[in-house]
């Protein structure tokens, strides 16, 4: 794999990864489509541009780390890891199947490149903080990235962790919220309103920006900006569309936890074909 | 070592972890606004840069500890046993155990001997909650001396461990230089009529009970089973086989703690009566630790009574029958 800052190249990688997510989920027959598609542009920028990481690094190397707090977005992480060479792309076909290295939600002991187990929502930012504290103690340069869902922000632990990052001045934590507006039972604002998200993070002592989470250039810039912030953690609130890239899935609650059928897969791949 | 000497297990922990801090620079300590009570304040005073007070947020603390472990540190996290195991159960499960993180949880205020703080603060379920936890090891030291041995031993193990300490002072029953090994119980007293397998405070009571029983002509073996998970199944089976009757004793719910673990083992290897002594009442109440322990039968008299029950149920052991 190689790293790039080229927006078109990253856009192309994200396009391929979307196809892989859909193909992988269709093969699995179940899994979380909508939230994987809303997060994949951010994950693409992290794994193919901004993060200092490599499958060949051993655990002790001073490197960047990523914690997928919204663990149900696992397919998005897995396709990125596969493309980066953490395991063979053929493994993607085994997602959610018996004896696979790819569990329905990230299970660290069995998957190369997965730092921690997630799936029970709300825990990832605390874990990222722990990694960041260790990094500070050892004078390491590595950043810890974390991705949180908007529904996930209803978990109290997220706000415990938000306080901790700020209290310990963890400027090596760069987090994203995937604000796709939807959760399982409906729209976030109808189920349990979380707004104003931007102001909340700011009030919790975070350097906060809000961007379009599908604009590759904006994601690149936001990360570069976050790296210049000192004495504070950085939150990048990403406005996203659940199911992004597949017209009939976009903004649909239904595709939260449903894999595409073979026909839907075919339609989706046709939509994602290069123009 | 006088039987009258007492020391609280949390005091021993505070000293042990502060001492260990100078040996291993990777050790870090977390607490959730109870560092005075859990005694991690001792470590905090000595190594402020390696101590993280997370505030009143046990869930955040457990996941943060997991993150520190993921990045190569050796975290020891403390709170009261009710909060460490109950409030943060899912964080212990997913962030620590399902990620196979090297996090040690050392919780004070185990059992009914918490005393005056009452039912909400008396952990009677912590052993059960941690015993069922995947990949978790569970240790309940008998006295302050064993706490030191436990802390030094588990610091060398790259696995999650739950250790229960106490608020109250417990009699010192083990030698100062006692050893601890996960998965190993220790026979403290030999006896052929019944085996009393105990942990924590009840070890001291088991020794008293055995002494009293010898006056009745009943010879009770006493085992300190501080390693509840992994359980020393070899020793449990051997005691069951050799004595034909087992009594377990713990300052914990009678369900799913040490007694549960021993019964699960005995019923599959050497079925003999197992009388479990523990909290029968669903919750405790406020009171002085000593009063409460006596009120709920968590004392040597309770063990003597349990031994009588076990002996009444004793049958001819099957392996003897075979040789007739
Ligand atoms: C602690 C916990 N409770 C419930 C669930 C079930 N669950 C899985 S995804 C989800 C909704 C998450 O919504 P959001 O964070 O907005 O995710 P996204 O829209 O990005 O898919 C829920 C409730 C869970 N995984 N963990
Ligand atoms: Mg959402």
Coordinates of C-alpha atoms and ligand atoms in Angstrom, one line a residue:
Chain A
X1 CA 0.0 0.0 0.0
X2 CA 1.0 3.6 -0.3
X3 CA 0.0 6.8 1.4
X4 CA -1.3 9.8 -0.6
X5 CA -2.7 13.2 0.0
X6 CA -4.2 13.4 -3.5
X7 CA -7.9 14.0 -3.2
X8 CA -8.9 12.2 -6.4
X9 CA -6.8 9.2 -5.6
X10 CA -8.4 9.0 -2.1
X11 CA -11.8 9.4 -3.6
X12 CA -11.1 6.5 -5.9
X13 CA -9.9 4.3 -3.0
X14 CA -13.1 5.2 -1.1
X15 CA -15.1 4.2 -4.1
X16 CA -13.4 0.8 -4.3
X17 CA -13.8 0.3 -0.5
X18 CA -17.5 1.1 -0.8
X19 CA -17.8 -1.7 -3.3
X20 CA -15.9 -4.0 -1.1
X21 CA -18.1 -3.2 1.9
X22 CA -21.2 -3.9 -0.1
X23 CA -19.8 -7.1 -1.6
X24 CA -18.5 -8.3 1.8
X25 CA -21.9 -7.6 3.5
X26 CA -23.9 -9.3 0.7
X27 CA -21.7 -12.4 1.0
X28 CA -22.1 -12.4 4.8
X29 CA -25.9 -12.0 4.4
X30 CA -26.1 -9.7 7.5
X31 CA -24.3 -6.8 9.0
X32 CA -24.3 -3.0 9.2
X33 CA -24.4 -1.3 5.8
X34 CA -25.5 2.2 6.4
X35 CA -23.0 3.2 9.1
X36 CA -20.1 1.5 7.3
X37 CA -20.9 3.7 4.2
X38 CA -21.2 6.9 6.2
X39 CA -17.8 6.3 7.9
X40 CA -15.7 5.0 5.0
X41 CA -14.5 8.4 3.7
X42 CA -13.1 9.2 7.1
X43 CA -11.5 5.8 7.4
X44 CA -10.1 6.0 3.9
X45 CA -8.3 9.3 4.7
X46 CA -7.0 7.8 8.0
X47 CA -5.7 4.6 6.6
X48 CA -4.5 5.7 3.2
X49 CA -3.3 9.2 4.0
X50 CA -2.9 10.5 7.5
X51 CA -2.2 7.6 9.8
X52 CA 1.4 6.4 10.4
X53 CA 0.7 2.7 10.4
X54 CA 1.8 -0.5 8.8
X55 CA 1.1 -4.2 9.0
X56 CA 4.8 -4.7 9.4
X57 CA 5.1 -2.5 12.6
X58 CA 5.3 -4.5 15.7
X59 CA 3.3 -3.5 18.7
X60 CA 6.0 -1.4 20.3
X61 CA 6.6 1.0 17.3
X62 CA 5.6 4.7 17.9
X63 CA 2.7 4.7 15.5
X64 CA -0.8 6.1 15.1
X65 CA -3.7 4.0 16.3
X66 CA -7.4 3.9 15.4
X67 CA -10.3 2.9 17.6
X68 CA -13.6 2.2 16.0
X69 CA -15.8 3.0 18.9
X70 CA -18.9 2.4 16.8
X71 CA -17.9 -1.2 16.4
X72 CA -20.8 -2.2 14.2
X73 CA -19.0 -0.2 11.4
X74 CA -16.6 -3.1 11.3
X75 CA -16.9 -3.8 7.6
X76 CA -15.5 -0.3 6.8
X77 CA -12.5 -1.0 9.0
X78 CA -12.0 -4.5 7.7
X79 CA -11.9 -3.5 4.0
X80 CA -9.4 -0.8 4.8
X81 CA -7.2 -3.2 6.8
X82 CA -7.4 -5.8 4.0
X83 CA -6.4 -3.2 1.4
X84 CA -3.5 -2.1 3.6
X85 CA -2.3 -5.7 3.8
X86 CA -3.1 -6.6 7.4
X87 CA -4.7 -9.8 6.0
X88 CA -5.6 -11.3 2.7
X89 CA -8.5 -9.6 0.9
X90 CA -9.9 -13.1 0.4
X91 CA -10.7 -13.2 4.1
X92 CA -13.4 -10.6 3.5
X93 CA -15.6 -13.3 2.1
X94 CA -15.6 -15.0 5.5
X95 CA -17.0 -12.1 7.4
X96 CA -19.5 -13.2 10.1
X97 CA -18.9 -16.9 9.2
X98 CA -17.7 -19.7 11.4
X99 CA -14.0 -19.9 12.0
X100 CA -13.4 -16.5 10.3
X101 CA -10.9 -14.0 11.6
X102 CA -13.5 -11.4 10.9
X103 CA -16.2 -11.2 13.6
X104 CA -19.5 -9.3 13.2
X105 CA -18.0 -6.6 15.5
X106 CA -14.3 -6.0 16.0
X107 CA -12.8 -8.7 18.1
X108 CA -9.1 -7.8 18.6
X109 CA -7.6 -11.2 19.5
X110 CA -8.6 -12.6 16.1
X111 CA -8.0 -9.8 13.6
X112 CA -4.7 -8.3 12.7
X113 CA -4.8 -4.6 12.8
X114 CA -7.7 -4.3 15.1
X115 CA -6.5 -2.7 18.3
X116 CA -9.3 -3.4 20.7
X117 CA -12.7 -5.2 20.8
X118 CA -15.7 -2.9 20.3
X119 CA -19.4 -3.3 19.6
X120 CA -20.8 -2.5 22.9
X121 CA -21.1 1.2 22.2
X122 CA -19.6 4.0 24.2
X123 CA -16.2 2.6 25.2
X124 CA -13.9 3.6 22.4
X125 CA -13.0 7.1 23.4
X126 CA -12.0 6.0 26.9
X127 CA -9.7 3.4 25.3
X128 CA -8.3 6.0 23.0
X129 CA -7.6 8.2 26.0
X130 CA -5.7 5.3 27.7
X131 CA -3.5 4.9 24.6
X132 CA -3.0 8.6 24.4
X133 CA -2.0 8.8 28.1
X134 CA 0.6 6.0 27.5
X135 CA 1.9 7.9 24.5
X136 CA 2.3 11.1 26.6
X137 CA 4.1 9.2 29.3
X138 CA 6.6 7.7 26.8
X139 CA 7.0 10.9 24.8
X140 CA 5.7 9.2 21.7
X141 CA 4.5 11.2 18.7
X142 CA 1.8 8.9 17.6
X143 CA -1.8 10.1 17.4
X144 CA -4.8 8.2 18.5
X145 CA -7.9 8.5 16.3
X146 CA -11.4 7.5 17.3
X147 CA -14.7 7.3 15.5
X148 CA -17.9 7.7 17.4
X149 CA -21.5 7.3 16.1
X150 CA -24.1 10.0 16.7
X151 CA -26.5 7.6 18.4
X152 CA -23.6 6.3 20.3
X153 CA -23.2 9.8 21.9
X154 CA -26.3 8.9 24.0
X155 CA -24.0 6.6 26.0
X156 CA -23.0 8.3 29.2
X157 CA -19.5 6.9 29.0
X158 CA -18.8 9.0 25.9
X159 CA -19.1 12.1 28.1
X160 CA -17.0 10.7 30.9
X161 CA -14.3 10.1 28.3
X162 CA -14.9 13.5 26.8
X163 CA -14.1 15.0 30.2
X164 CA -11.0 12.8 30.7
X165 CA -9.4 13.7 27.3
X166 CA -9.8 17.4 28.1
X167 CA -8.7 17.1 31.7
X168 CA -5.5 15.3 30.7
X169 CA -4.9 17.7 27.8
X170 CA -4.7 14.9 25.3
X171 CA -3.8 16.8 22.2
X172 CA -2.7 13.5 20.7
X173 CA -6.4 12.4 20.5
X174 CA -8.2 13.3 17.3
X175 CA -11.8 12.0 17.3
X176 CA -14.6 12.1 14.8
X177 CA -18.3 11.9 15.3
X178 CA -20.2 10.3 12.4
X179 CA -23.3 12.5 12.4
X180 CA -25.5 10.6 10.0
X181 CA -28.6 11.6 11.9
X182 CA -29.9 8.0 12.2
X183 CA -29.7 5.2 14.7
X184 CA -31.5 1.8 14.9
X185 CA -35.0 2.9 15.9
X186 CA -35.2 6.0 13.8
X187 CA -33.8 9.6 13.6
X188 CA -31.5 10.5 16.4
X189 CA -33.4 13.7 17.0
X190 CA -36.6 11.7 17.5
X191 CA -35.2 8.9 19.7
X192 CA -33.0 11.0 22.0
X193 CA -31.8 14.4 20.8
X194 CA -28.1 15.0 21.1
X195 CA -27.8 18.5 19.6
X196 CA -26.1 20.8 19.8
X197 CA -23.2 18.3 19.2
X198 CA -20.6 20.9 18.2
X199 CA -21.2 23.1 21.2
X200 CA -21.3 20.1 23.5
X201 CA -17.8 19.0 22.6
X202 CA -16.6 22.6 22.8
X203 CA -18.1 23.0 26.2
X204 CA -16.3 19.8 27.2
X205 CA -13.1 21.5 26.4
X206 CA -12.4 20.1 23.0
X207 CA -11.1 22.0 19.9
X208 CA -14.1 21.4 17.7
X209 CA -14.7 21.7 14.0
X210 CA -17.7 20.7 11.9
X211 CA -17.2 19.5 8.4
X212 CA -18.8 17.5 5.5
X213 CA -17.7 14.0 6.4
X214 CA -17.8 12.9 2.7
X215 CA -15.5 15.8 1.5
X216 CA -12.1 14.2 1.3
X217 CA -10.3 17.6 1.2
X218 CA -12.2 18.8 4.3
X219 CA -11.3 15.6 6.2
X220 CA -7.6 16.0 5.2
X221 CA -7.6 19.7 6.3
X222 CA -9.4 19.0 9.5
X223 CA -6.9 16.4 10.5
X224 CA -4.0 18.7 9.6
X225 CA -5.6 21.5 11.6
X226 CA -6.2 19.1 14.6
X227 CA -2.5 18.3 14.6
X228 CA -1.6 21.9 15.2
X229 CA -3.8 22.2 18.3
X230 CA -1.9 21.9 21.6
X231 CA -3.2 21.3 25.1
X232 CA -6.6 20.1 23.9
X233 CA -8.1 17.1 22.3
X234 CA -9.7 17.6 18.8
X235 CA -13.2 16.7 17.7
X236 CA -14.1 16.7 14.1
X237 CA -17.9 16.6 13.9
X238 CA -18.6 15.1 10.5
X239 CA -21.9 15.7 8.9
X240 CA -22.5 12.4 7.0
X241 CA -25.3 10.5 5.2
X242 CA -26.1 7.0 6.3
X243 CA -25.7 4.7 3.4
X244 CA -23.7 7.3 1.4
X245 CA -23.0 6.4 -2.2
X246 CA -25.9 4.1 -2.8
X247 CA -29.0 6.2 -3.7
X248 CA -31.6 3.8 -2.4
X249 CA -29.8 3.4 0.9
X250 CA -29.0 7.0 1.6
X251 CA -30.8 8.4 4.7
X252 CA -32.7 5.1 5.2
X253 CA -33.0 3.8 8.7
X254 CA -33.8 0.4 7.2
X255 CA -30.2 -0.1 6.0
X256 CA -28.7 0.3 9.5
X257 CA -28.3 -3.4 10.1
X258 CA -29.3 -5.0 6.8
X259 CA -27.0 -6.4 4.2
X260 CA -27.7 -5.8 0.5
X261 CA -29.5 -8.6 -1.3
X262 CA -27.9 -10.0 -4.5
X263 CA -30.1 -7.7 -6.6
X264 CA -29.4 -4.7 -4.4
X265 CA -25.7 -5.4 -4.6
X266 CA -25.8 -5.4 -8.4
X267 CA -27.7 -2.1 -8.5
X268 CA -25.4 -0.5 -5.9
X269 CA -22.2 -1.6 -7.7
X270 CA -23.6 -0.2 -11.0
X271 CA -24.2 3.1 -9.2
X272 CA -20.7 3.1 -7.9
X273 CA -19.1 2.4 -11.3
X274 CA -16.6 5.2 -12.3
X275 CA -18.3 7.9 -14.2
Chain B
X1 CA 3.0 -14.2 64.1
X2 CA 0.3 -13.8 66.7
X3 CA -3.2 -14.8 65.8
X4 CA -4.3 -11.6 67.4
X5 CA -2.5 -9.4 64.9
X6 CA -4.8 -7.8 62.3
X7 CA -4.4 -5.7 59.3
X8 CA -6.7 -4.5 56.6
X9 CA -6.1 -5.8 53.1
X10 CA -6.4 -2.4 51.5
X11 CA -3.6 -1.1 53.7
X12 CA -1.5 -4.0 52.5
X13 CA -2.4 -3.3 48.9
X14 CA -1.5 0.4 49.2
X15 CA 1.9 -0.5 50.5
X16 CA 2.5 -3.3 48.0
X17 CA 1.6 -1.3 44.9
X18 CA 3.6 1.7 46.0
X19 CA 6.6 -0.6 46.6
X20 CA 6.1 -2.3 43.3
X21 CA 6.1 1.0 41.5
X22 CA 9.8 1.4 42.1
X23 CA 10.5 -2.1 40.6
X24 CA 8.5 -1.8 37.4
X25 CA 8.3 1.6 35.7
X26 CA 5.5 0.3 33.4
X27 CA 3.1 0.0 36.3
X28 CA 0.4 2.7 36.3
X29 CA -2.5 3.1 38.8
X30 CA -6.0 4.4 38.2
X31 CA -8.7 5.2 40.7
X32 CA -12.1 6.7 40.6
X33 CA -12.2 9.3 43.4
X34 CA -11.6 6.7 46.1
X35 CA -7.8 6.7 46.3
X36 CA -7.9 7.5 50.0
X37 CA -10.2 4.5 50.6
X38 CA -8.6 2.0 48.3
X39 CA -5.1 3.2 49.5
X40 CA -3.9 3.8 46.0
X41 CA -3.1 7.3 47.3
X42 CA 0.2 5.9 48.6
X43 CA 1.2 5.1 45.0
X44 CA -0.2 8.5 43.8
X45 CA 2.0 10.4 46.3
X46 CA 5.1 8.5 45.3
X47 CA 4.5 8.4 41.5
X48 CA 2.1 11.3 40.6
X49 CA 3.0 11.0 36.9
X50 CA 1.9 7.3 36.8
X51 CA -1.3 7.8 38.7
X52 CA -4.6 8.7 37.0
X53 CA -7.5 9.8 39.0
X54 CA -10.5 9.4 36.6
X55 CA -13.0 11.1 38.8
X56 CA -16.3 9.4 39.6
X57 CA -16.4 7.4 36.4
X58 CA -15.7 3.7 36.8
X59 CA -16.7 2.8 33.2
X60 CA -14.3 5.4 31.8
X61 CA -11.6 4.2 34.1
X62 CA -11.8 0.5 33.1
X63 CA -11.8 1.3 29.3
X64 CA -8.9 3.8 29.9
X65 CA -7.0 1.2 31.7
X66 CA -7.5 -1.1 28.7
X67 CA -6.1 1.6 26.4
X68 CA -3.1 2.1 28.6
X69 CA -2.5 -1.7 28.5
X70 CA -2.9 -1.7 24.7
X71 CA -0.1 0.8 24.5
X72 CA 2.2 -1.3 26.7
X73 CA 1.5 -0.1 30.3
X74 CA 0.6 -2.3 33.2
X75 CA -2.4 -0.7 34.7
X76 CA -3.8 -1.4 38.2
X77 CA -7.3 0.0 38.5
X78 CA -9.1 0.4 41.9
X79 CA -12.5 1.3 43.3
X80 CA -14.9 -0.3 45.7
X81 CA -15.8 -3.8 44.7
X82 CA -19.4 -3.0 44.0
X83 CA -18.5 -0.3 41.5
X84 CA -15.4 -2.0 39.9
X85 CA -17.3 -5.1 39.1
X86 CA -20.9 -4.0 38.9
X87 CA -20.9 -0.5 37.5
X88 CA -18.3 -1.2 35.0
X89 CA -19.0 -4.9 34.2
X90 CA -19.5 -4.3 30.5
X91 CA -16.3 -2.2 30.2
X92 CA -14.4 -4.9 32.1
X93 CA -15.9 -7.5 29.7
X94 CA -15.3 -5.8 26.4
X95 CA -12.5 -3.3 26.8
X96 CA -10.4 -5.5 29.0
X97 CA -11.3 -9.2 28.8
X98 CA -12.5 -9.5 25.2
X99 CA -9.5 -7.4 24.1
X100 CA -7.2 -9.7 26.3
X101 CA -5.7 -6.6 28.0
X102 CA -3.2 -6.8 30.9
X103 CA -5.3 -4.9 33.4
X104 CA -5.3 -5.7 37.1
X105 CA -8.4 -4.7 39.0
X106 CA -7.8 -4.4 42.8
X107 CA -11.1 -3.6 44.5
X108 CA -11.4 -2.8 48.2
X109 CA -14.5 -3.0 50.3
X110 CA -15.4 -6.6 49.5
X111 CA -18.1 -8.4 51.5
X112 CA -20.3 -7.7 54.4
X113 CA -17.4 -6.5 56.6
X114 CA -17.7 -3.1 54.8
X115 CA -19.9 -2.5 57.7
X116 CA -21.7 0.8 58.3
X117 CA -22.0 1.9 54.7
X118 CA -24.8 -0.7 54.3
X119 CA -26.3 -2.8 51.5
X120 CA -25.5 -0.5 48.5
X121 CA -21.8 -0.6 49.4
X122 CA -21.3 -4.2 50.5
X123 CA -20.1 -6.3 47.5
X124 CA -21.7 -9.8 47.8
X125 CA -21.7 -10.5 44.1
X126 CA -18.2 -9.4 43.0
X127 CA -16.7 -12.9 42.9
X128 CA -19.6 -14.2 40.9
X129 CA -19.5 -11.3 38.5
X130 CA -15.8 -11.6 37.8
X131 CA -15.7 -15.5 37.9
X132 CA -18.1 -15.6 34.9
X133 CA -16.0 -13.1 33.0
X134 CA -14.2 -14.6 30.0
X135 CA -10.4 -14.7 30.5
X136 CA -10.6 -13.1 33.9
X137 CA -8.6 -14.5 36.9
X138 CA -10.1 -14.0 40.3
X139 CA -8.2 -13.8 43.6
X140 CA -9.4 -13.3 47.1
X141 CA -6.4 -13.1 49.5
X142 CA -6.8 -14.4 53.0
X143 CA -4.9 -11.7 54.8
X144 CA -2.6 -8.7 54.4
X145 CA 0.5 -10.9 54.0
X146 CA -1.1 -12.7 51.1
X147 CA -2.1 -9.4 49.5
X148 CA 1.6 -8.6 49.1
X149 CA 2.4 -12.0 47.6
X150 CA -0.6 -11.7 45.2
X151 CA 0.3 -8.3 44.0
X152 CA 3.9 -9.3 43.3
X153 CA 2.8 -12.5 41.5
X154 CA 0.1 -11.0 39.3
X155 CA 2.3 -8.1 38.2
X156 CA 4.3 -10.7 36.3
X157 CA 1.4 -12.1 34.5
X158 CA 0.1 -10.7 31.2
X159 CA -3.6 -11.3 31.8
X160 CA -6.5 -9.6 33.5
X161 CA -6.8 -10.3 37.2
X162 CA -9.5 -9.3 39.7
X163 CA -8.3 -9.0 43.3
X164 CA -10.6 -8.4 46.2
X165 CA -9.3 -6.6 49.3
X166 CA -11.1 -5.5 52.4
X167 CA -11.9 -2.4 54.3
X168 CA -11.8 -4.1 57.7
X169 CA -8.7 -5.5 59.5
X170 CA -8.5 -9.2 59.1
X171 CA -6.4 -11.6 61.3
X172 CA -2.9 -12.4 60.0
X173 CA -3.0 -16.1 59.4
X174 CA -0.3 -16.6 56.8
X175 CA 3.4 -16.1 57.2
X176 CA 4.9 -12.8 56.0
X177 CA 6.9 -14.6 53.3
X178 CA 3.9 -16.6 52.1
X179 CA 3.8 -17.4 48.3
X180 CA 1.0 -17.1 45.9
X181 CA 0.5 -18.8 42.6
X182 CA -2.6 -18.5 40.4
X183 CA -4.4 -21.8 40.3
X184 CA -2.9 -23.0 43.6
X185 CA -4.7 -23.6 46.8
X186 CA -2.8 -24.2 50.1
X187 CA -3.5 -26.7 52.8
X188 CA -3.1 -24.8 56.0
X189 CA -4.2 -27.7 58.3
X190 CA -4.4 -31.4 57.7
X191 CA -7.5 -33.4 58.6
X192 CA -9.2 -36.5 57.4
X193 CA -12.9 -36.1 58.3
X194 CA -13.9 -33.0 56.3
X195 CA -12.2 -30.3 54.2
X196 CA -13.0 -26.7 54.8
X197 CA -12.2 -24.7 51.7
X198 CA -12.2 -21.0 52.4
X199 CA -11.1 -17.6 51.0
X200 CA -10.6 -14.1 52.4
X201 CA -11.7 -13.4 56.0
X202 CA -13.2 -16.9 56.3
X203 CA -9.8 -18.5 56.2
X204 CA -9.1 -17.2 59.7
X205 CA -12.5 -18.5 60.8
X206 CA -11.9 -21.9 59.2
X207 CA -8.7 -22.3 61.2
X208 CA -10.6 -21.4 64.4
X209 CA -13.4 -23.8 63.5
X210 CA -10.9 -26.6 62.8
X211 CA -9.4 -26.1 66.3
X212 CA -12.8 -26.2 67.9
X213 CA -13.8 -29.3 65.9
X214 CA -10.7 -31.2 67.0
X215 CA -12.1 -30.9 70.5
X216 CA -15.1 -32.8 69.3
X217 CA -12.9 -35.4 67.7
X218 CA -13.6 -34.1 64.2
X219 CA -10.5 -33.6 62.2
X220 CA -11.0 -30.9 59.6
X221 CA -8.5 -30.0 56.9
X222 CA -8.3 -26.3 56.1
X223 CA -7.5 -25.0 52.6
X224 CA -6.9 -21.4 51.6
X225 CA -8.4 -21.1 48.1
X226 CA -7.4 -17.6 47.3
X227 CA -7.2 -18.4 43.6
X228 CA -10.8 -18.8 42.8
X229 CA -10.3 -18.7 39.1
X230 CA -8.4 -20.6 37.9
X231 CA -9.5 -22.9 40.7
X232 CA -7.1 -25.5 42.0
X233 CA -9.3 -28.4 40.8
X234 CA -6.6 -30.9 41.5
X235 CA -6.5 -30.0 45.2
X236 CA -10.3 -29.7 45.5
X237 CA -10.8 -33.2 44.0
X238 CA -8.1 -34.6 46.3
X239 CA -9.6 -33.1 49.4
X240 CA -13.1 -34.3 48.4
X241 CA -11.7 -37.8 47.7
X242 CA -9.7 -38.0 50.9
X243 CA -12.1 -36.5 53.4
X244 CA -15.5 -37.4 51.8
X245 CA -17.1 -34.1 52.8
X246 CA -16.5 -30.5 51.9
X247 CA -17.5 -27.2 53.4
X248 CA -16.8 -23.9 51.6
X249 CA -16.8 -20.6 53.4
X250 CA -16.7 -17.1 51.9
X251 CA -17.8 -13.6 52.7
X252 CA -19.9 -13.4 49.6
X253 CA -23.3 -14.5 48.3
X254 CA -23.7 -18.2 48.8
X255 CA -24.5 -18.4 45.1
X256 CA -21.9 -18.5 42.4
X257 CA -18.8 -17.6 44.4
X258 CA -16.1 -19.9 45.8
X259 CA -18.8 -22.4 47.0
X260 CA -20.2 -22.5 43.5
X261 CA -16.8 -23.1 41.9
X262 CA -16.0 -25.9 44.4
X263 CA -19.4 -27.5 44.0
X264 CA -19.1 -27.4 40.2
X265 CA -15.8 -29.2 40.4
X266 CA -16.6 -31.7 43.1
X267 CA -19.9 -32.9 41.4
X268 CA -18.0 -33.8 38.3
X269 CA -15.0 -35.5 39.8
X270 CA -15.6 -36.9 43.3
X271 CA -19.3 -36.3 44.3
X272 CA -19.4 -35.9 48.0
X273 CA -21.5 -33.5 50.1
X274 CA -20.6 -29.8 49.7
X275 CA -22.1 -27.5 52.3
X276 CA -21.6 -23.9 51.2
X277 CA -21.4 -21.2 53.8
X278 CA -21.9 -17.7 52.5
X279 CA -24.5 -14.9 52.6
X280 CA -27.9 -16.5 52.5
X281 CA -29.6 -13.1 52.8
X282 CA -30.0 -11.3 49.5
X283 CA -28.4 -8.1 51.0
X284 CA -26.7 -7.1 54.2
X285 CA -27.4 -4.0 56.3
X286 CA -25.5 -1.4 58.2
X287 CA -23.7 -2.3 61.4
X288 CA -20.2 -2.9 62.8
X289 CA -18.2 -5.3 60.7
X290 CA -17.9 -7.8 63.5
X291 CA -21.5 -7.6 64.4
X292 CA -22.6 -8.2 60.8
X293 CA -20.2 -11.1 60.3
X294 CA -21.7 -12.8 63.5
X295 CA -25.3 -11.8 62.6
X296 CA -25.0 -13.6 59.2
X297 CA -23.1 -16.6 60.5
X298 CA -19.9 -15.7 58.8
X299 CA -17.7 -16.9 61.6
X300 CA -16.1 -20.0 63.0
X301 CA -19.4 -21.0 64.7
X302 CA -21.1 -20.9 61.3
X303 CA -18.4 -23.1 59.9
X304 CA -18.7 -25.6 62.8
X305 CA -22.4 -25.8 62.0
X306 CA -21.7 -26.3 58.3
X307 CA -19.2 -29.1 59.1
X308 CA -21.8 -30.9 61.2
X309 CA -24.2 -30.8 58.3
X310 CA -21.6 -32.0 55.9
X311 CA -20.6 -34.9 58.1
X312 CA -24.2 -35.9 58.6
X313 CA -24.5 -36.2 54.8
X314 CA -21.2 -38.1 54.4
X315 CA -21.5 -41.4 52.6
X316 CA -19.1 -44.2 52.2
X317 CA -16.8 -42.9 49.5
X318 CA -17.3 -44.8 46.2
X319 CA -13.6 -45.6 45.7
X320 CA -13.5 -47.4 49.1
X321 CA -16.6 -49.4 48.1
X322 CA -14.8 -50.7 45.1
X323 CA -12.0 -52.1 47.1
X324 CA -14.3 -54.0 49.5
Ligands
LIG1 C1 -24.2 -0.6 24.5 C2 -24.9 -0.9 23.2 N1 -26.2 -0.8 23.2 C3 -26.9 -1.1 22.1 C4 -26.3 -1.5 21.0 C5 -27.1 -1.9 19.7 N2 -26.8 -0.9 18.6 C6 -25.9 -1.2 17.6 S1 -25.7 0.1 16.6 C7 -26.8 1.0 17.5 C8 -27.2 2.4 17.0 C9 -26.0 3.2 16.8 O1 -26.3 4.4 16.2 P1 -25.1 5.3 15.7 O2 -24.1 5.5 16.8 O3 -25.7 6.5 15.2 O4 -24.5 4.4 14.6 P2 -24.5 4.6 13.0 O5 -25.7 5.5 12.6 O6 -23.2 5.3 12.6 O7 -24.6 3.2 12.4 C10 -27.3 0.3 18.6 C11 -28.3 0.8 19.5 C12 -24.9 -1.7 21.0 N3 -24.2 -2.2 20.0 N4 -24.2 -1.3 22.2
LIG2 MG1 -26.0 7.4 13.4

